């Protein structure tokens, strides 16, 4: 289903178009579209924004602006027109007819980037499912024009037959992918159940795309996750062990980045991946503090998170992580927006603030460990061995009565040896 935007060696030349109806900040959205094009490997030759009360039903933009677009494409050898919005099949066909240039909308572009970036089997299936769901209702506009002989009875040519065949094939493929992803989700749920049974606590890294989540993951765990200054560098979730200052071992999970007006097909397809956050014991909402849109990025992430939780309420502790504070001028001012959440300024690149973040994670996690003093008889060496394995021994000393330990251990284990606590 890939469009070829990200797969060809030749750098394509693109023209970006948008209609400003006042529903969102078009300038910011177009800047984001430029970054998407950079990720896709295309060169942006120009941008055209038209202010209108609503988009033109037949051609997206007005007739006069469409003529300007056609002239620009001809004079600048434009390969593809990218519309900052979702286009209907009729709009795509009419713009292509008027400009003699291929047309792609924002959603299709994002899907195309995802198709290139996905590495795991699950990620590839999720992207394909999103592409198929998006293309299915749009086949009619293209298919009926494939081989019509005319209007009326007896005019059903092979184009109509091919259209119905394509639809049946896509529906069967969608059903197959859903079954495969359901199997993956069952395995994922079993993993979550095992983690819970074993008392493993989880921190999930979420946030806007290109906020530095993968860089933070690598800083905390040496995970070796791909990090690029491009949108959607990471699609497949990565889980690694993380040791907190108190010696506690937790699991930290990196997730796919969010973006404003994220196609709902992608939210649905990646739901099982995104739901890693709903199983977490603490959520790290990472944002780029150097971006003027930092506040909006956090709000976008919060909205998507709310959609994943039953009832829309995020009932997990959230730490707002303001990344890139080494180059941000207003990082300290951002925390005043979020009085209810813990806020930490860091630089995943330089390591600044990482110690504070680790302590914040430690503080936000549900308390399952406790620091105590133990006096163990000499014949209870097995208890000390277990604490060394699963907990932390801060100091130990042999005394006349046995082994004296200053240690941190699981509360559930301490309950079984409470007779030795002093």
Short mmCIF file of C-alpha atoms in Angstrom, two decimals:
data_model
loop_
_atom_site.label_atom_id
_atom_site.label_comp_id
_atom_site.label_asym_id
_atom_site.label_seq_id
_atom_site.Cartn_x
_atom_site.Cartn_y
_atom_site.Cartn_z
CA UNK A 1 0.00 0.00 0.00
CA UNK A 2 3.03 2.31 0.19
CA UNK A 3 2.83 5.29 -2.14
CA UNK A 4 6.46 5.35 -3.13
CA UNK A 5 7.09 8.60 -1.25
CA UNK A 6 9.61 6.99 1.05
CA UNK A 7 10.83 4.11 -1.05
CA UNK A 8 12.37 5.73 -4.10
CA UNK A 9 16.00 6.81 -4.26
CA UNK A 10 15.13 9.93 -6.28
CA UNK A 11 14.01 12.74 -4.00
CA UNK A 12 10.53 13.78 -4.97
CA UNK A 13 9.46 17.40 -5.20
CA UNK A 14 6.26 18.27 -3.34
CA UNK A 15 3.82 21.15 -3.07
CA UNK A 16 1.93 21.44 0.21
CA UNK A 17 -1.61 22.82 0.17
CA UNK A 18 -4.06 23.60 2.97
CA UNK A 19 -7.41 25.24 3.63
CA UNK A 20 -7.58 27.45 6.72
CA UNK A 21 -11.12 27.22 8.07
CA UNK A 22 -10.16 28.28 11.59
CA UNK A 23 -10.67 24.79 13.04
CA UNK A 24 -6.97 24.48 13.98
CA UNK A 25 -3.71 26.41 13.68
CA UNK A 26 -2.94 25.91 9.99
CA UNK A 27 0.53 27.47 10.16
CA UNK A 28 1.63 25.03 12.87
CA UNK A 29 0.02 22.10 11.06
CA UNK A 30 1.83 23.02 7.82
CA UNK A 31 5.15 23.18 9.67
CA UNK A 32 4.42 19.70 10.97
CA UNK A 33 3.59 18.60 7.44
CA UNK A 34 7.00 19.92 6.30
CA UNK A 35 8.65 17.75 8.97
CA UNK A 36 6.62 14.76 7.79
CA UNK A 37 7.85 15.39 4.25
CA UNK A 38 11.45 15.52 5.51
CA UNK A 39 10.87 12.16 7.19
CA UNK A 40 9.40 10.85 3.93
CA UNK A 41 12.51 11.98 2.08
CA UNK A 42 10.87 14.55 -0.19
CA UNK A 43 11.79 18.15 -1.03
CA UNK A 44 9.17 20.81 -0.36
CA UNK A 45 9.07 23.22 -3.29
CA UNK A 46 6.35 25.46 -1.87
CA UNK A 47 3.26 25.90 0.28
CA UNK A 48 -0.16 27.33 -0.51
CA UNK A 49 -2.77 28.13 2.15
CA UNK A 50 -6.24 29.37 1.28
CA UNK A 51 -8.57 30.93 3.85
CA UNK A 52 -12.14 29.72 3.40
CA UNK A 53 -15.21 29.17 5.56
CA UNK A 54 -15.11 25.49 4.52
CA UNK A 55 -13.25 23.24 2.10
CA UNK A 56 -14.53 22.99 -1.46
CA UNK A 57 -16.44 19.72 -1.74
CA UNK A 58 -15.26 18.93 -5.27
CA UNK A 59 -11.68 20.22 -5.30
CA UNK A 60 -10.68 20.93 -1.65
CA UNK A 61 -9.53 24.46 -2.63
CA UNK A 62 -11.33 27.08 -4.70
CA UNK A 63 -11.29 27.18 -8.49
CA UNK A 64 -8.87 30.12 -8.71
CA UNK A 65 -6.43 28.63 -6.23
CA UNK A 66 -6.58 25.28 -8.06
CA UNK A 67 -5.45 27.05 -11.23
CA UNK A 68 -2.54 28.60 -9.32
CA UNK A 69 -1.60 25.14 -8.03
CA UNK A 70 -1.64 23.73 -11.57
CA UNK A 71 0.64 26.53 -12.83
CA UNK A 72 3.04 26.11 -9.89
CA UNK A 73 3.29 22.36 -10.48
CA UNK A 74 4.03 22.87 -14.17
CA UNK A 75 6.65 25.57 -13.58
CA UNK A 76 8.44 23.77 -10.74
CA UNK A 77 8.29 20.15 -11.94
CA UNK A 78 6.31 19.08 -8.87
CA UNK A 79 5.96 15.31 -8.48
CA UNK A 80 3.29 15.18 -5.79
CA UNK A 81 0.77 17.49 -4.11
CA UNK A 82 0.27 16.93 -0.37
CA UNK A 83 -2.99 18.16 1.14
CA UNK A 84 -3.03 18.99 4.85
CA UNK A 85 -6.27 17.15 5.53
CA UNK A 86 -8.25 14.09 4.47
CA UNK A 87 -9.38 14.08 0.85
CA UNK A 88 -12.29 12.23 -0.67
CA UNK A 89 -11.71 10.12 -3.81
CA UNK A 90 -13.58 12.74 -5.83
CA UNK A 91 -11.34 15.53 -4.56
CA UNK A 92 -8.21 13.51 -5.34
CA UNK A 93 -9.40 12.76 -8.86
CA UNK A 94 -10.44 16.34 -9.61
CA UNK A 95 -7.19 17.87 -8.33
CA UNK A 96 -5.15 15.33 -10.30
CA UNK A 97 -7.16 16.03 -13.46
CA UNK A 98 -6.68 19.79 -13.06
CA UNK A 99 -2.97 19.68 -12.24
CA UNK A 100 -1.78 16.50 -13.97
CA UNK A 101 0.06 15.77 -10.71
CA UNK A 102 -0.29 12.94 -8.20
CA UNK A 103 -2.21 13.91 -5.04
CA UNK A 104 -1.76 12.54 -1.51
CA UNK A 105 -3.48 13.63 1.69
CA UNK A 106 -2.04 13.99 5.21
CA UNK A 107 -3.39 10.65 6.44
CA UNK A 108 -2.00 8.71 3.49
CA UNK A 109 1.39 10.36 3.99
CA UNK A 110 1.51 9.36 7.66
CA UNK A 111 0.46 5.82 6.77
CA UNK A 112 3.19 5.69 4.15
CA UNK A 113 5.82 6.78 6.69
CA UNK A 114 4.54 4.19 9.14
CA UNK A 115 4.81 1.52 6.44
CA UNK A 116 8.51 2.28 6.05
CA UNK A 117 9.27 2.60 9.76
CA UNK A 118 7.54 -0.53 11.09
CA UNK A 119 10.05 -3.33 11.75
CA UNK A 120 8.29 -6.01 13.79
CA UNK A 121 5.66 -8.37 12.41
CA UNK A 122 3.07 -6.79 14.70
CA UNK A 123 3.98 -3.27 13.60
CA UNK A 124 3.77 -4.17 9.92
CA UNK A 125 0.38 -5.83 10.42
CA UNK A 126 -0.92 -2.80 12.32
CA UNK A 127 0.18 -0.43 9.57
CA UNK A 128 -1.31 -2.63 6.83
CA UNK A 129 -4.60 -2.81 8.73
CA UNK A 130 -4.74 0.98 8.98
CA UNK A 131 -3.96 1.36 5.27
CA UNK A 132 -6.61 -1.15 4.24
CA UNK A 133 -9.26 0.44 6.45
CA UNK A 134 -8.46 3.84 4.98
CA UNK A 135 -8.44 2.65 1.37
CA UNK A 136 -11.58 0.47 1.44
CA UNK A 137 -14.22 3.25 1.41
CA UNK A 138 -12.12 5.15 -1.14
CA UNK A 139 -12.04 2.39 -3.76
CA UNK A 140 -15.40 3.36 -5.23
CA UNK A 141 -14.24 6.74 -6.43
CA UNK A 142 -11.35 5.18 -8.33
CA UNK A 143 -12.80 1.84 -9.29
CA UNK A 144 -15.96 2.99 -11.04
CA UNK A 145 -13.88 4.98 -13.47
CA UNK A 146 -11.64 2.06 -14.38
CA UNK A 147 -13.70 0.59 -17.18
CA UNK A 148 -17.19 2.10 -17.55
CA UNK A 149 -18.69 1.67 -21.01
CA UNK A 150 -21.50 4.15 -20.40
CA UNK A 151 -24.56 4.68 -18.25
CA UNK A 152 -27.48 2.34 -17.68
CA UNK A 153 -28.14 -1.39 -17.99
CA UNK A 154 -25.54 -3.57 -19.66
CA UNK A 155 -22.67 -1.20 -19.02
CA UNK A 156 -20.94 -3.01 -16.15
CA UNK A 157 -17.43 -3.37 -17.48
CA UNK A 158 -14.44 -5.18 -16.00
CA UNK A 159 -13.62 -2.10 -13.90
CA UNK A 160 -16.72 -2.66 -11.78
CA UNK A 161 -15.89 -6.36 -11.51
CA UNK A 162 -12.34 -5.57 -10.46
CA UNK A 163 -13.64 -3.10 -7.89
CA UNK A 164 -15.85 -5.72 -6.23
CA UNK A 165 -13.01 -8.25 -6.35
CA UNK A 166 -10.66 -5.76 -4.72
CA UNK A 167 -13.19 -5.00 -1.99
CA UNK A 168 -13.69 -8.68 -1.18
CA UNK A 169 -9.94 -9.26 -1.12
CA UNK A 170 -9.40 -6.28 1.20
CA UNK A 171 -12.18 -7.37 3.56
CA UNK A 172 -10.70 -10.89 3.77
CA UNK A 173 -7.25 -9.44 4.40
CA UNK A 174 -8.61 -7.12 7.11
CA UNK A 175 -10.26 -10.07 8.84
CA UNK A 176 -7.05 -12.12 8.67
CA UNK A 177 -4.93 -9.27 10.10
CA UNK A 178 -7.44 -8.71 12.92
CA UNK A 179 -7.21 -12.39 13.87
CA UNK A 180 -3.39 -12.22 13.84
CA UNK A 181 -3.38 -9.07 15.97
CA UNK A 182 -5.90 -10.62 18.38
CA UNK A 183 -3.46 -13.49 18.89
CA UNK A 184 -0.65 -10.98 19.53
CA UNK A 185 -2.85 -9.12 22.00
CA UNK A 186 -3.61 -12.35 23.87
CA UNK A 187 0.12 -13.04 24.19
CA UNK A 188 0.67 -9.46 25.35
CA UNK A 189 -2.04 -9.82 28.00
CA UNK A 190 -0.39 -13.00 29.24
CA UNK A 191 2.89 -11.09 29.55
CA UNK A 192 1.15 -8.38 31.57
CA UNK A 193 -0.41 -11.00 33.84
CA UNK A 194 2.97 -12.67 34.41
CA UNK A 195 4.57 -9.30 35.21
CA UNK A 196 1.80 -8.53 37.70
CA UNK A 197 2.07 -11.96 39.29
CA UNK A 198 5.83 -11.59 39.62
CA UNK A 199 5.44 -8.10 41.10
CA UNK A 200 7.21 -6.38 38.18
CA UNK A 201 6.36 -2.68 38.01
CA UNK A 202 6.28 -0.85 34.68
CA UNK A 203 6.99 2.72 33.58
CA UNK A 204 5.71 3.69 30.10
CA UNK A 205 7.29 6.46 28.02
CA UNK A 206 4.68 8.28 25.93
CA UNK A 207 4.59 11.63 24.19
CA UNK A 208 4.57 13.59 20.98
CA UNK A 209 6.61 12.29 18.09
CA UNK A 210 10.23 13.51 18.01
CA UNK A 211 10.11 14.64 21.65
CA UNK A 212 13.16 12.54 22.50
CA UNK A 213 11.51 9.40 23.91
CA UNK A 214 13.96 6.98 22.32
CA UNK A 215 16.92 9.13 23.38
CA UNK A 216 15.60 9.04 26.94
CA UNK A 217 15.13 5.27 26.72
CA UNK A 218 18.72 4.86 25.61
CA UNK A 219 19.96 7.23 28.32
CA UNK A 220 18.18 5.26 31.05
CA UNK A 221 18.89 1.71 29.88
CA UNK A 222 21.43 1.65 27.01
CA UNK A 223 18.62 0.03 24.99
CA UNK A 224 20.14 0.85 21.61
CA UNK A 225 16.81 2.13 20.25
CA UNK A 226 16.98 3.99 16.92
CA UNK A 227 17.03 7.74 17.55
CA UNK A 228 16.71 10.23 14.71
CA UNK A 229 15.69 13.87 14.49
CA UNK A 230 12.68 12.84 12.42
CA UNK A 231 9.04 12.14 13.10
CA UNK A 232 8.05 8.57 13.97
CA UNK A 233 11.62 7.24 14.24
CA UNK A 234 10.27 4.49 16.52
CA UNK A 235 7.07 2.53 15.96
CA UNK A 236 7.67 -0.79 17.67
CA UNK A 237 7.52 -0.81 21.49
CA UNK A 238 10.75 -1.62 23.31
CA UNK A 239 10.91 -2.93 26.90
CA UNK A 240 14.07 -2.89 29.02
CA UNK A 241 15.05 -3.32 32.67
CA UNK A 242 15.72 -0.19 34.69
CA UNK A 243 17.35 -0.06 38.14
CA UNK A 244 16.15 2.78 40.36
CA UNK A 245 18.34 4.51 42.99
CA UNK A 246 16.89 2.32 45.76
CA UNK A 247 18.00 -0.78 43.85
CA UNK A 248 14.50 -1.67 42.69
CA UNK A 249 14.28 -3.23 39.25
CA UNK A 250 11.37 -2.14 37.04
CA UNK A 251 10.43 -2.50 33.36
CA UNK A 252 10.42 0.62 31.18
CA UNK A 253 8.57 0.61 27.85
CA UNK A 254 9.01 3.00 24.90
CA UNK A 255 5.89 3.54 22.76
CA UNK A 256 4.95 5.01 19.39
CA UNK A 257 4.81 8.81 19.24
CA UNK A 258 1.63 10.84 18.92
CA UNK A 259 0.79 13.66 16.54
CA UNK A 260 -2.04 16.17 16.29
CA UNK A 261 -4.96 14.95 14.18
CA UNK A 262 -3.52 11.43 14.30
CA UNK A 263 -5.60 9.36 11.86
CA UNK A 264 -8.13 7.35 13.85
CA UNK A 265 -7.25 4.33 11.70
CA UNK A 266 -3.78 4.43 13.26
CA UNK A 267 -5.11 4.89 16.78
CA UNK A 268 -7.36 1.86 16.28
CA UNK A 269 -4.66 -0.26 14.62
CA UNK A 270 -2.00 0.58 17.21
CA UNK A 271 -4.39 0.31 20.16
CA UNK A 272 -2.75 -2.85 21.51
CA UNK A 273 0.65 -1.13 21.39
CA UNK A 274 -0.62 2.12 22.87
CA UNK A 275 -2.38 0.24 25.64
CA UNK A 276 1.04 -0.54 27.12
CA UNK A 277 0.44 2.76 28.92
CA UNK A 278 -2.77 1.50 30.53
CA UNK A 279 -0.88 -1.40 32.12
CA UNK A 280 1.87 0.85 33.46
CA UNK A 281 2.34 1.80 37.10
CA UNK A 282 3.63 5.23 36.11
CA UNK A 283 3.53 7.18 32.82
CA UNK A 284 6.30 9.49 31.61
CA UNK A 285 4.74 12.11 29.32
CA UNK A 286 7.77 13.38 27.41
CA UNK A 287 7.62 16.64 25.48
CA UNK A 288 10.10 18.89 23.71
CA UNK A 289 10.46 21.87 26.04
CA UNK A 290 12.20 23.86 23.30
CA UNK A 291 9.10 23.70 21.07
CA UNK A 292 6.63 26.59 21.12
CA UNK A 293 3.89 23.94 20.86
CA UNK A 294 5.03 22.05 23.98
CA UNK A 295 1.80 22.74 25.89
CA UNK A 296 -0.36 21.65 22.93
CA UNK A 297 1.75 18.52 22.48
CA UNK A 298 1.14 17.49 26.09
CA UNK A 299 -2.57 18.16 25.67
CA UNK A 300 -2.65 16.01 22.52
CA UNK A 301 -0.92 13.17 24.34
CA UNK A 302 -3.27 13.49 27.31
CA UNK A 303 -6.30 13.35 25.02
CA UNK A 304 -5.11 10.17 23.31
CA UNK A 305 -4.22 8.61 26.66
CA UNK A 306 -7.70 9.41 27.98
CA UNK A 307 -9.24 7.66 24.98
CA UNK A 308 -7.33 4.48 25.88
CA UNK A 309 -8.51 4.31 29.49
CA UNK A 310 -11.98 3.08 30.37
CA UNK A 311 -14.08 6.06 31.36
CA UNK A 312 -11.53 8.45 29.89
CA UNK A 313 -9.78 9.07 33.21
CA UNK A 314 -6.05 8.36 33.43
CA UNK A 315 -5.82 6.73 36.87
CA UNK A 316 -2.05 6.15 36.70
CA UNK A 317 0.52 8.61 38.11
CA UNK A 318 1.82 10.86 35.30
CA UNK A 319 5.19 12.61 35.31
CA UNK A 320 5.56 15.42 32.76
CA UNK A 321 9.12 15.20 31.46
CA UNK A 322 10.26 18.42 29.81
CA UNK A 323 13.09 17.25 27.57
CA UNK A 324 15.73 19.31 25.74
CA UNK A 325 15.88 21.77 28.65
CA UNK A 326 19.52 22.41 27.69
CA UNK A 327 18.28 24.38 24.66
CA UNK A 328 14.88 25.53 25.98
CA UNK A 329 14.51 29.04 27.33
CA UNK A 330 11.21 28.61 29.17
CA UNK A 331 11.44 25.07 30.58
CA UNK A 332 10.98 26.28 34.17
CA UNK A 333 7.79 28.17 33.24
CA UNK A 334 6.06 25.10 31.78
CA UNK A 335 5.56 23.36 35.11
CA UNK A 336 3.05 25.99 36.25
CA UNK A 337 0.51 24.58 33.78
CA UNK A 338 0.48 21.21 35.50
CA UNK A 339 0.03 21.63 39.24
CA UNK A 340 -1.48 18.16 39.66
CA UNK A 341 1.36 16.27 38.00
CA UNK A 342 5.01 15.88 38.91
CA UNK A 343 7.20 17.84 36.46
CA UNK A 344 10.89 17.24 35.79
CA UNK A 345 13.25 19.15 33.50
CA UNK A 346 15.82 16.98 31.76
CA UNK A 347 18.10 16.70 28.78
CA UNK A 348 18.17 13.13 27.51
CA UNK A 349 21.05 14.14 25.27
CA UNK A 350 23.38 15.51 27.99
CA UNK A 351 22.03 13.59 31.00
CA UNK A 352 21.00 16.73 32.89
CA UNK A 353 18.14 16.08 35.32
CA UNK A 354 18.14 12.29 34.87
CA UNK A 355 18.89 11.73 38.57
CA UNK A 356 15.84 13.82 39.51
CA UNK A 357 13.71 11.88 37.03
CA UNK A 358 14.80 8.55 38.52
CA UNK A 359 13.85 9.75 42.01
CA UNK A 360 10.50 11.01 40.69
CA UNK A 361 9.77 7.59 39.15
CA UNK A 362 10.76 5.91 42.41
CA UNK A 363 8.45 8.22 44.38
CA UNK A 364 5.48 7.82 41.98
CA UNK A 365 5.49 4.02 41.91
CA UNK A 366 3.17 2.19 44.29
CA UNK A 367 5.16 1.25 47.36
CA UNK A 368 6.11 -2.42 47.24
CA UNK A 369 9.46 -2.13 49.07
CA UNK A 370 10.57 -0.96 52.44
CA UNK A 371 13.93 -0.24 54.06
CA UNK A 372 14.39 -2.03 57.42
CA UNK A 373 17.01 -3.39 59.80
CA UNK A 374 17.12 -7.17 60.24
CA UNK A 375 18.89 -9.34 62.78
CA UNK A 376 19.15 -12.84 61.33
CA UNK A 377 20.27 -15.93 63.32
CA UNK A 378 23.34 -17.60 61.87
CA UNK A 379 21.24 -20.49 60.52
CA UNK A 380 19.04 -18.11 58.42
CA UNK A 381 21.60 -17.34 55.75
CA UNK A 382 19.05 -18.18 53.05
CA UNK A 383 17.05 -15.06 53.95
CA UNK A 384 20.10 -12.86 53.40
CA UNK A 385 20.76 -14.59 50.06
CA UNK A 386 17.20 -13.89 48.88
CA UNK A 387 17.45 -10.22 49.82
CA UNK A 388 20.75 -9.98 47.93
CA UNK A 389 19.02 -11.47 44.91
CA UNK A 390 15.71 -9.57 44.94
CA UNK A 391 16.42 -6.50 47.07
CA UNK A 392 19.27 -4.28 48.20
CA UNK A 393 21.64 -4.72 51.15
CA UNK A 394 22.98 -1.31 52.15
CA UNK A 395 25.26 -2.64 54.89
CA UNK A 396 25.82 -5.85 56.87
CA UNK A 397 27.68 -6.73 60.03
CA UNK A 398 28.23 -9.93 62.00
CA UNK A 399 27.38 -9.47 65.68
CA UNK A 400 27.15 -11.87 68.61
CA UNK A 401 23.47 -12.70 67.94
CA UNK A 402 23.81 -13.21 64.17
CA UNK A 403 23.90 -11.14 60.97
CA UNK A 404 22.73 -7.52 61.19
CA UNK A 405 21.41 -6.13 57.87
CA UNK A 406 20.38 -2.65 56.72
CA UNK A 407 18.37 -3.57 53.64
CA UNK A 408 15.50 -2.78 51.26
CA UNK A 409 13.21 -5.69 50.44
CA UNK A 410 9.76 -6.48 49.06
CA UNK A 411 7.05 -5.70 51.63
CA UNK A 412 5.39 -9.06 50.94
CA UNK A 413 8.65 -10.85 51.82
CA UNK A 414 9.18 -8.73 54.92
CA UNK A 415 5.77 -9.84 56.16
CA UNK A 416 7.02 -13.44 56.17
CA UNK A 417 10.19 -12.58 58.16
CA UNK A 418 8.76 -9.88 60.42
CA UNK A 419 10.08 -11.71 63.52
CA UNK A 420 13.62 -10.69 62.51
CA UNK A 421 12.89 -6.97 61.98
CA UNK A 422 14.48 -4.71 64.61
#
